[in-house]
mmCIF file of C-alpha atoms in Angstrom:
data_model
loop_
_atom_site.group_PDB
_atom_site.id
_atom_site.type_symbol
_atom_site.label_atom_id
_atom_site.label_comp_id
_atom_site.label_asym_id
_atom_site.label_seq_id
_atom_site.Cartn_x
_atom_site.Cartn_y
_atom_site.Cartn_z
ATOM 1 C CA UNK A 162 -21.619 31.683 41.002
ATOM 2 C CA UNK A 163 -22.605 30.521 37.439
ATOM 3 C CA UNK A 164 -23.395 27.025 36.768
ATOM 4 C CA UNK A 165 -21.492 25.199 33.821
ATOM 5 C CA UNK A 166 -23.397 24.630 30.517
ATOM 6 C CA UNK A 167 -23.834 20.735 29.826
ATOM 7 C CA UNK A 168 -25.042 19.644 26.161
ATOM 8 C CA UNK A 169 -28.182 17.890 25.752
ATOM 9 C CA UNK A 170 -26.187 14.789 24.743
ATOM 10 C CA UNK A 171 -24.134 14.741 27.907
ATOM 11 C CA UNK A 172 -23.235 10.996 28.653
ATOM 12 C CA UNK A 173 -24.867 9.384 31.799
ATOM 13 C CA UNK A 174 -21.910 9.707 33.769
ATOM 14 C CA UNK A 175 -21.811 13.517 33.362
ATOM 15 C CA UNK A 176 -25.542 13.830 33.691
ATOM 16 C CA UNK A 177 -25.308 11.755 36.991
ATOM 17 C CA UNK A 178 -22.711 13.808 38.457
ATOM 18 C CA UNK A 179 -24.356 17.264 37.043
ATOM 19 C CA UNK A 180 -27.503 16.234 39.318
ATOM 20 C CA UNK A 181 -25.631 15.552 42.462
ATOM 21 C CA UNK A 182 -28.076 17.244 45.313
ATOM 22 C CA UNK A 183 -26.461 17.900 48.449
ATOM 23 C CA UNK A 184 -28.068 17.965 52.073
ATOM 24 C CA UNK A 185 -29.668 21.071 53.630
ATOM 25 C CA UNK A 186 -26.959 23.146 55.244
ATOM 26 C CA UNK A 187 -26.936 24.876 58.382
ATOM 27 C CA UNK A 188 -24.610 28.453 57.855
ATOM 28 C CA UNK A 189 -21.493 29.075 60.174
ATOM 29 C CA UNK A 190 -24.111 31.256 61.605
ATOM 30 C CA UNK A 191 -27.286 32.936 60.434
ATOM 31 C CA UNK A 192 -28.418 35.225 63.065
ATOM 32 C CA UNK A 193 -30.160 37.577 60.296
ATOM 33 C CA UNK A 194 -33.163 37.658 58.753
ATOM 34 C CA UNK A 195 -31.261 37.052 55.192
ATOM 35 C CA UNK A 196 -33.352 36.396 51.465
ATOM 36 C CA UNK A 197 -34.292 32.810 50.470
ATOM 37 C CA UNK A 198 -35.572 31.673 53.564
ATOM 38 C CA UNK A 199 -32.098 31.109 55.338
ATOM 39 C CA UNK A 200 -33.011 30.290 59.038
ATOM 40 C CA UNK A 201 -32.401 32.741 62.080
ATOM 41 C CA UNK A 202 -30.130 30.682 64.884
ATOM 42 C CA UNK A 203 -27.904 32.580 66.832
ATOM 43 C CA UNK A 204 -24.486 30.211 67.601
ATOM 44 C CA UNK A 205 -23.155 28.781 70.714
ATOM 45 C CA UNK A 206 -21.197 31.175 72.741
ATOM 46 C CA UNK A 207 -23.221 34.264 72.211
ATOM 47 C CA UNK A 208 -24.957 35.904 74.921
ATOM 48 C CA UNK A 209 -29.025 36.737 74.420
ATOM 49 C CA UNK A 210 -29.708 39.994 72.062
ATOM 50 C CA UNK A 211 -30.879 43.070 74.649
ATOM 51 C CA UNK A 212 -33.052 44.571 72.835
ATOM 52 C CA UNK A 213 -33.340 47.484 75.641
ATOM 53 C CA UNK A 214 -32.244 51.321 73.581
ATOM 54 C CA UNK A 215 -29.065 52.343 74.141
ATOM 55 C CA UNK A 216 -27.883 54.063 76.907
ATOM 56 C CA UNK A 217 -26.026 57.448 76.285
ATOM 57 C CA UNK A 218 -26.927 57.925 72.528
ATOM 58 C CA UNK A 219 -29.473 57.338 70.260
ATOM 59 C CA UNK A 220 -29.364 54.808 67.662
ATOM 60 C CA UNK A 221 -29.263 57.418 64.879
ATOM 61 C CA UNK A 222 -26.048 58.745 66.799
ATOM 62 C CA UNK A 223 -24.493 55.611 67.000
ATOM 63 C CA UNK A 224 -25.080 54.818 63.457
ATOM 64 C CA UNK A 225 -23.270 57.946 62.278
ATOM 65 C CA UNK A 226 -20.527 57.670 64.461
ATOM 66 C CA UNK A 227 -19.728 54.000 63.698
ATOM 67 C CA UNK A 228 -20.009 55.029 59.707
ATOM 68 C CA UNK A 229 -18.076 57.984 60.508
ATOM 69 C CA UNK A 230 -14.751 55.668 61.990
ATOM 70 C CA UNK A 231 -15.904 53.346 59.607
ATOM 71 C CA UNK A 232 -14.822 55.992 56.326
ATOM 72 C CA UNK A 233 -11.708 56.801 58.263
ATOM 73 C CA UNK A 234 -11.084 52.961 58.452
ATOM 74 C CA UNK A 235 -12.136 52.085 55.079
ATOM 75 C CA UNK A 236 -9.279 55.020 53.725
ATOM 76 C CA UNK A 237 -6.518 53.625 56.076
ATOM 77 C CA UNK A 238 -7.349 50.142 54.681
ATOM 78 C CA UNK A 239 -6.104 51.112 51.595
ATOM 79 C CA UNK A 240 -2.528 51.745 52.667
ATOM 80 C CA UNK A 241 -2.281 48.800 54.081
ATOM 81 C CA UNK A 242 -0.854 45.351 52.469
ATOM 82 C CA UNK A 243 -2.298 41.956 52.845
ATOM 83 C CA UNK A 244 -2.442 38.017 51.701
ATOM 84 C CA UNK A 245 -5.620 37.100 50.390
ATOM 85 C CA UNK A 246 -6.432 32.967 49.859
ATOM 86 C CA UNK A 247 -9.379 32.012 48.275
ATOM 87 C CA UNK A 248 -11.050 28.431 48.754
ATOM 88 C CA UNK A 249 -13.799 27.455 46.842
ATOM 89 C CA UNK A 250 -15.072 24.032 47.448
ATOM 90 C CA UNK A 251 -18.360 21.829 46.009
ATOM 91 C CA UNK A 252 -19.451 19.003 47.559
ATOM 92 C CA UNK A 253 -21.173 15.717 46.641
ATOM 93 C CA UNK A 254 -24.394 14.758 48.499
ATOM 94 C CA UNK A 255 -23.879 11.184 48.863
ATOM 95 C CA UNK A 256 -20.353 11.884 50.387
ATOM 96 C CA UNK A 257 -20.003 15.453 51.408
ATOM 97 C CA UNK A 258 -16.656 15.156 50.016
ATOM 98 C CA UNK A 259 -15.291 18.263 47.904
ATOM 99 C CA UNK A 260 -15.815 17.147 44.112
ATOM 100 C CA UNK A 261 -14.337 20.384 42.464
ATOM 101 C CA UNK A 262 -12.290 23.155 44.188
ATOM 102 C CA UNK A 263 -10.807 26.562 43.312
ATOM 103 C CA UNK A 264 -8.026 28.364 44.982
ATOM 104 C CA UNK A 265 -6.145 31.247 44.475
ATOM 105 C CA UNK A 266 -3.460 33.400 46.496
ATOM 106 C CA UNK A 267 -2.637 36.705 45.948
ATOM 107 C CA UNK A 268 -0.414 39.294 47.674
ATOM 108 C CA UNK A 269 -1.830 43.109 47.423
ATOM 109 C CA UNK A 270 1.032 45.100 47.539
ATOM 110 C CA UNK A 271 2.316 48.455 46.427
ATOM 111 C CA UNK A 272 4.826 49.326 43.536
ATOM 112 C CA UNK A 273 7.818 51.565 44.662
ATOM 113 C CA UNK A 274 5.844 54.413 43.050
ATOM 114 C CA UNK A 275 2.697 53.979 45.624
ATOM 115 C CA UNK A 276 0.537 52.004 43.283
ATOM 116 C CA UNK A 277 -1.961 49.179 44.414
ATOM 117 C CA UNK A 278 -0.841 46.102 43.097
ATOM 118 C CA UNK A 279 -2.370 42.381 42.745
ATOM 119 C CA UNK A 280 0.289 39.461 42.786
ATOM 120 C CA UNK A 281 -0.830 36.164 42.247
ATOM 121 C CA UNK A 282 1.563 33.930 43.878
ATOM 122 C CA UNK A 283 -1.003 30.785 44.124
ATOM 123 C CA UNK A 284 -2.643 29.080 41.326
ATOM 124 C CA UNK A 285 -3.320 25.371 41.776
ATOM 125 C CA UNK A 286 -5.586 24.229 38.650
ATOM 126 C CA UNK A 287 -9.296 24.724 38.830
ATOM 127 C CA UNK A 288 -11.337 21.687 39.230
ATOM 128 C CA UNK A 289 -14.770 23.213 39.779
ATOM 129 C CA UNK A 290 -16.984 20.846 37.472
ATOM 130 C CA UNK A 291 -20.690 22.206 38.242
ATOM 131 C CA UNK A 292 -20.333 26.296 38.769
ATOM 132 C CA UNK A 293 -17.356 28.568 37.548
ATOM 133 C CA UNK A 294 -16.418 31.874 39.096
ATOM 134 C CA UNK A 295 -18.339 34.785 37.793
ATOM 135 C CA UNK A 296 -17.242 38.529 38.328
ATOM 136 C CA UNK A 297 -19.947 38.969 40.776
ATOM 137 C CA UNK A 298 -17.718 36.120 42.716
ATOM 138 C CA UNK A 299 -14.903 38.201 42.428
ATOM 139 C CA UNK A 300 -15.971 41.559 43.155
ATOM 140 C CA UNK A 301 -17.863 40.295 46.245
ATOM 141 C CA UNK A 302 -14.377 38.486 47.267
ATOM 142 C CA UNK A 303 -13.031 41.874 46.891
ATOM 143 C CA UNK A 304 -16.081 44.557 48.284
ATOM 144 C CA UNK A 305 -18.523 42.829 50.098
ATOM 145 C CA UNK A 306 -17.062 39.972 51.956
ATOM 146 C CA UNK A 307 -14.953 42.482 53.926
ATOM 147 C CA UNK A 308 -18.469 44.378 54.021
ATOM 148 C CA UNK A 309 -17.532 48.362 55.051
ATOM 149 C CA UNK A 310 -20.101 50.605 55.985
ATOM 150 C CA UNK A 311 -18.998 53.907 55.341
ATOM 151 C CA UNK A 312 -20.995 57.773 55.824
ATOM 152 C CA UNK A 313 -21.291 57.532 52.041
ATOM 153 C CA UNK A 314 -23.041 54.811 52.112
ATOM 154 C CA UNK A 315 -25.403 54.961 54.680
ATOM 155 C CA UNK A 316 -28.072 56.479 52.328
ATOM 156 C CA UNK A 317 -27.955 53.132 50.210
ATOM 157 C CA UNK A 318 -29.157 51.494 52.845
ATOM 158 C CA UNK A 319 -32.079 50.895 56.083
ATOM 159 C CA UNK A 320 -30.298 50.451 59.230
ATOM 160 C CA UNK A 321 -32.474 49.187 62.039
ATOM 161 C CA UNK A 322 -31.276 49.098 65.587
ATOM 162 C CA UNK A 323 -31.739 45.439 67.325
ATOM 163 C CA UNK A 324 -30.348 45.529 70.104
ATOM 164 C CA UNK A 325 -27.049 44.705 72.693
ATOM 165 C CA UNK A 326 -24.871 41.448 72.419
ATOM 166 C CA UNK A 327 -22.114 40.124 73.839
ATOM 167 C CA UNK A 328 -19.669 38.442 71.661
ATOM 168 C CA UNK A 329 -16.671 36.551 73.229
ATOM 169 C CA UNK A 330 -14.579 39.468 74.894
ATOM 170 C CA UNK A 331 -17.020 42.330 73.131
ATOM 171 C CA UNK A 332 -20.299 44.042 73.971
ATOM 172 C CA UNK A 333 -21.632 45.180 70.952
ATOM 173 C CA UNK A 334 -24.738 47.156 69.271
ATOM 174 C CA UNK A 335 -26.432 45.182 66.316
ATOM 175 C CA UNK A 336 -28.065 46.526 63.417
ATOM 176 C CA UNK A 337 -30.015 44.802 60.533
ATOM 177 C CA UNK A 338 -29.059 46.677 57.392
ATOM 178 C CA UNK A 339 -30.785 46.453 53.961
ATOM 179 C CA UNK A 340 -30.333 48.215 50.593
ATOM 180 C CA UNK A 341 -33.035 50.648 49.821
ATOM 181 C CA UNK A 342 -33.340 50.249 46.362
ATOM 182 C CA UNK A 343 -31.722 47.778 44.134
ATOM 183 C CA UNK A 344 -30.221 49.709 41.175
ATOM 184 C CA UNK A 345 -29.258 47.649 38.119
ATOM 185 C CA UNK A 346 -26.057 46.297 38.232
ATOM 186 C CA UNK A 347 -25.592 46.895 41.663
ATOM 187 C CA UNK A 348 -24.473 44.429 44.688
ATOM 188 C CA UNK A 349 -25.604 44.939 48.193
ATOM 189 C CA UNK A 350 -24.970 43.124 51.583
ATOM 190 C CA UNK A 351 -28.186 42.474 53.412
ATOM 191 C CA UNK A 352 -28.149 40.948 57.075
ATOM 192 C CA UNK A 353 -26.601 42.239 60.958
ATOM 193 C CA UNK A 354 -23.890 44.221 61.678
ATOM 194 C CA UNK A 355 -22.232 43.806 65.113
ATOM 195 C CA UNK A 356 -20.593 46.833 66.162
ATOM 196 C CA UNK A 357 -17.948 47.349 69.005
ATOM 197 C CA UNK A 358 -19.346 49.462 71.476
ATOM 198 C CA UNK A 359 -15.930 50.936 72.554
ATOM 199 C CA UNK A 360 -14.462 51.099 69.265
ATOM 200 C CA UNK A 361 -17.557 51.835 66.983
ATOM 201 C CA UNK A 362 -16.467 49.821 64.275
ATOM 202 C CA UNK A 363 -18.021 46.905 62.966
ATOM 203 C CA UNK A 364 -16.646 43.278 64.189
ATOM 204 C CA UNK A 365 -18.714 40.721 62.658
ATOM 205 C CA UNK A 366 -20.942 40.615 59.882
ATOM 206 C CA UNK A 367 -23.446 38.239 58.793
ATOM 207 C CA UNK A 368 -25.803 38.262 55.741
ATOM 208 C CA UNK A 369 -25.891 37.718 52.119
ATOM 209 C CA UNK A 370 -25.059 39.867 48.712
ATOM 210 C CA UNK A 371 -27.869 40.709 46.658
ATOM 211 C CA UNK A 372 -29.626 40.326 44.461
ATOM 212 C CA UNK A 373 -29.320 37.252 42.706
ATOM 213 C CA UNK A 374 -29.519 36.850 39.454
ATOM 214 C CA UNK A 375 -32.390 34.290 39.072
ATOM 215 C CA UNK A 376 -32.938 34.663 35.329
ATOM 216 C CA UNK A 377 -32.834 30.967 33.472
ATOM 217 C CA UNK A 378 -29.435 30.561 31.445
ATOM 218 C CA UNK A 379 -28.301 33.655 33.477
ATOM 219 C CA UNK A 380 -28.286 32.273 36.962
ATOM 220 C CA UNK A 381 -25.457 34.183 38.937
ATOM 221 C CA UNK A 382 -26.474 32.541 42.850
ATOM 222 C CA UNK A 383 -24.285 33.290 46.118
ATOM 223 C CA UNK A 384 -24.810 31.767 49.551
ATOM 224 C CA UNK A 385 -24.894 33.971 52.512
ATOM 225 C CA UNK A 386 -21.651 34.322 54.963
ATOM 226 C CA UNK A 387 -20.294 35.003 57.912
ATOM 227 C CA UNK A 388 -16.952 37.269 57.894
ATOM 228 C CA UNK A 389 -14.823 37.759 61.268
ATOM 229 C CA UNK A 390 -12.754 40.977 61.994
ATOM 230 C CA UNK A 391 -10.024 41.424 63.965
ATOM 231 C CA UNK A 392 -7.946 44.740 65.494
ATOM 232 C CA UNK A 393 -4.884 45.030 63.811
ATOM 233 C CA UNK A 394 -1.913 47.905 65.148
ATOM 234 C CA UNK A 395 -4.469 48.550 68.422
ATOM 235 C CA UNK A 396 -6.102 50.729 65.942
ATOM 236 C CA UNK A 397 -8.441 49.393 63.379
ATOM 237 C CA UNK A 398 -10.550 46.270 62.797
ATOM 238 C CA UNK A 399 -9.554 44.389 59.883
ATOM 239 C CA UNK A 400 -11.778 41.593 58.223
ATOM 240 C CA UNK A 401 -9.713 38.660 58.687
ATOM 241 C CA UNK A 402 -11.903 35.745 57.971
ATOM 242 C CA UNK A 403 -15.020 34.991 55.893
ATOM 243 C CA UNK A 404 -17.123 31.712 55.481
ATOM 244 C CA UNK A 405 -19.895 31.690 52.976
ATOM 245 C CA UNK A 406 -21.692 27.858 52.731
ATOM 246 C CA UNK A 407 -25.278 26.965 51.580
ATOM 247 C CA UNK A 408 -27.057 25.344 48.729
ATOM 248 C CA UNK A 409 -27.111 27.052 45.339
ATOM 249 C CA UNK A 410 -30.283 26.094 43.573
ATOM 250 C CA UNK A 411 -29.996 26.239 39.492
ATOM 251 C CA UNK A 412 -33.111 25.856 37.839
ATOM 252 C CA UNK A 413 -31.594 24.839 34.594
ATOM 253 C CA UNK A 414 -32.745 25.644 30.880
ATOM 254 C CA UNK A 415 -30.900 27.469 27.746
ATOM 255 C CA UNK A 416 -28.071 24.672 27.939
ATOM 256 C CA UNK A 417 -28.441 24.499 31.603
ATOM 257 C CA UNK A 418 -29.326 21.292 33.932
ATOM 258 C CA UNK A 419 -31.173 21.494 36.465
ATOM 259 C CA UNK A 420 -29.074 21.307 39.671
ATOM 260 C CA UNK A 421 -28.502 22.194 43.453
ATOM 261 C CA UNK A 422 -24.731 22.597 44.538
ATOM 262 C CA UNK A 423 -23.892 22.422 47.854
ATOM 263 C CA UNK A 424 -20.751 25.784 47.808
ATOM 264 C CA UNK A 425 -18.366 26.627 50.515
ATOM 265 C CA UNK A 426 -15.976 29.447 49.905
ATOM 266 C CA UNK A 427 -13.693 30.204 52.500
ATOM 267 C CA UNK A 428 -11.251 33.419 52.361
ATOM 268 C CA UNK A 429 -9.026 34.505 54.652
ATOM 269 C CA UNK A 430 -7.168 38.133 54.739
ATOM 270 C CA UNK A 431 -3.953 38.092 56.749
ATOM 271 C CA UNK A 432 -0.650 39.849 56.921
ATOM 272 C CA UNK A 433 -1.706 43.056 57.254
ATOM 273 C CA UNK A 434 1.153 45.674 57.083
ATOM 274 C CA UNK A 435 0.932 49.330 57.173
ATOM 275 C CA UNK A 436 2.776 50.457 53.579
ATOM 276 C CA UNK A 437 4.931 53.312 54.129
ATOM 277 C CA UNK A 438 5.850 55.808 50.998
ATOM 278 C CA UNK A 439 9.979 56.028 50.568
ATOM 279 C CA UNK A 440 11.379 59.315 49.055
ATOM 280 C CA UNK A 441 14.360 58.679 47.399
ATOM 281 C CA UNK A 442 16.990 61.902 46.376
ATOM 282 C CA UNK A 443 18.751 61.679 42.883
ATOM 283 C CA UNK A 444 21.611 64.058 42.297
ATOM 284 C CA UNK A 445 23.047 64.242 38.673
ATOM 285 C CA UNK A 446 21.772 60.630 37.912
ATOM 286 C CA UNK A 447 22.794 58.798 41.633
ATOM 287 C CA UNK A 448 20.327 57.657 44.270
ATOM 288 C CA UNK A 449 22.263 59.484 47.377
ATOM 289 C CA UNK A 450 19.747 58.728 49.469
ATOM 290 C CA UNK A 451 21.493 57.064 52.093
ATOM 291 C CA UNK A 452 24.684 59.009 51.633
ATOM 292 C CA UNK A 453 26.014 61.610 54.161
ATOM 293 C CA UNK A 454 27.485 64.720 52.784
ATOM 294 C CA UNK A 455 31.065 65.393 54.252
ATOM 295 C CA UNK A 456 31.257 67.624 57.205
ATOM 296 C CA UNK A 457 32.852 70.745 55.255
ATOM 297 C CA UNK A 458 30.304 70.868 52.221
ATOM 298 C CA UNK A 459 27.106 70.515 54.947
ATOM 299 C CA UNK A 460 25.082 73.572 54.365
ATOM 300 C CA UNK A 461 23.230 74.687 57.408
ATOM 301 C CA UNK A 462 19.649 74.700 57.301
ATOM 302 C CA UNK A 463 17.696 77.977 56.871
ATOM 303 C CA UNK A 464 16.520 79.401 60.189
ATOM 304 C CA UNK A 465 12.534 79.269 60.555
ATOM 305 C CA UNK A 466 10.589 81.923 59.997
ATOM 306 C CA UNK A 467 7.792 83.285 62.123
ATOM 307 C CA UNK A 468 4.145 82.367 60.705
ATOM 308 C CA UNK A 469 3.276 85.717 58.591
ATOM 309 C CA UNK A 470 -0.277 87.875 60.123
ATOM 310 C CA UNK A 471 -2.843 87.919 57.629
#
């Protein structure tokens, strides 16, 4: 999230409202150890973290096995459609009312020829007056928010074992994950990972994408979230909701005012439906697809043949 460049001969009224501080804000949850001093506090409802070892397995096999469904997951997600709505919301300090707000709804679908499409079907206008969208924004909306942790990407990152929890219905194993190195032009999640320990695949994430950029006239600052998964066809767990909320700090220069912003972005994924490729048969220019040849001119099929020895 960028903030929006105000001239030095901004009128009072704009200067007053570019200023606006908002309170200290507690996360949804923020049960990791996240960057930018974001307090630990694990939410109502939760049982106490076990930090016995696992019973059965080791961590390490655990790990791979999780990232292992995890890849199989993160392929079957892509054949899948789905509603995404965006909500992004400022707030004034003095009245913790939302002060600019921008929303977008979009359909990812699939053209009749198997291609991944984008549909925006939702546009109100934008009235974000303090930060505008950057592509980080968008590309964390679209990679990290739904946070996957795949076999391929397990040497990105350090995954720690924490522990046992039980969440709602679910006993889970939680891991603290962190990227290794932070390669240029690279985002990362860093926080916990709550994994199903039936299913082995994660359930609830909560952390932040990093790193920041923190460079004057190039701030680009996001607030850490929280995003919820749910199973979907008894097979897979989708990520179905995601809350991100904290206090963006700008510190201003190079056409910039100093400025904190109190964000909350919302997004929820729903709608998922498996997509399922059609073959369609043209003969001499018709689509006789669903047309059933007449009884005398049915040809027999071929009888199958045995497999051949090598």
């Amino acid at each position: 999230m960028k903030p929006l460049p105000i001239r030095a001969s901004a009128t009072a009224s704009l200067l007053a409202l570019s200023l606006l501080l908002s309170a200290p804000v507690t996360p949804l949850f923020a049960a990791v150890p996240i960057p930018d001093g974001v307090a630990a506090q694990d939410p109502a409802g939760f049982g106490p973290l076990d930090p016995a070892p696992p019973t059965g397995m080791t961590p390490q096999q655990i790990i791979d096995k999780f990232a292992a469904r995890e890849s199989v997951f993160n392929q079957a997600r892509q054949n899948y459609t789905f509603r995404q709505t965006v909500k992004v919301d400022t707030l004034a300090e003095d009245t913790n009312r939302v002060d600019g707000e921008y929303q977008q709804v979009t359909d990812i679908t699939f053209s009749q020829a198997g291609k991944r499409e984008e549909h925006v079907v939702f546009a109100p206008q934008n009235t974000l007056q303090r930060v505008m969208m950057s592509p980080a924004d968008f590309q964390d909306i679209e990679h990290r928010l739904p946070f996957v942790l795949t076999t391929e990407d397990l040497p990105q990152y350090d995954i720690t074992y924490l522990g046992r929890q039980h969440i709602d219905e679910l006993d889970t194993y939680v891991f603290s994950a962190a990227p290794k190195v932070l390669e240029k032009n690279k985002r990362y999640f860093q926080g916990k990972v709550w994994v199903d320990q039936q299913d082995f695949q994660i359930v609830l994430v909560n952390g932040k994408s990093v790193p920041d950029d923190k460079r004057k006239g190039h701030e680009d600052l996001s607030p850490p979230y929280t995003t919820y998964y749910e199973q979907i066809d008894g097979k897979y767990w989708f990520p179905t909701y995601t809350k991100a909320e904290g206090n963006l700090h700008f510190a201003g220069g190079d056409g910039f005012l100093s400025q904190d912003v109190h964000l909350v972005t919302v997004v929820k994924y729903s709608d998922y439906k498996q997509f399922h490729a059609t073959a369609r048969i043209i003969y001499n220019g018709e689509d006789i697809t669903d047309k059933k040849a007449p009884e005398d001119n049915k040809q027999q099929p071929p009888p199958a043949k045995p497999p051949q020895n090598p």
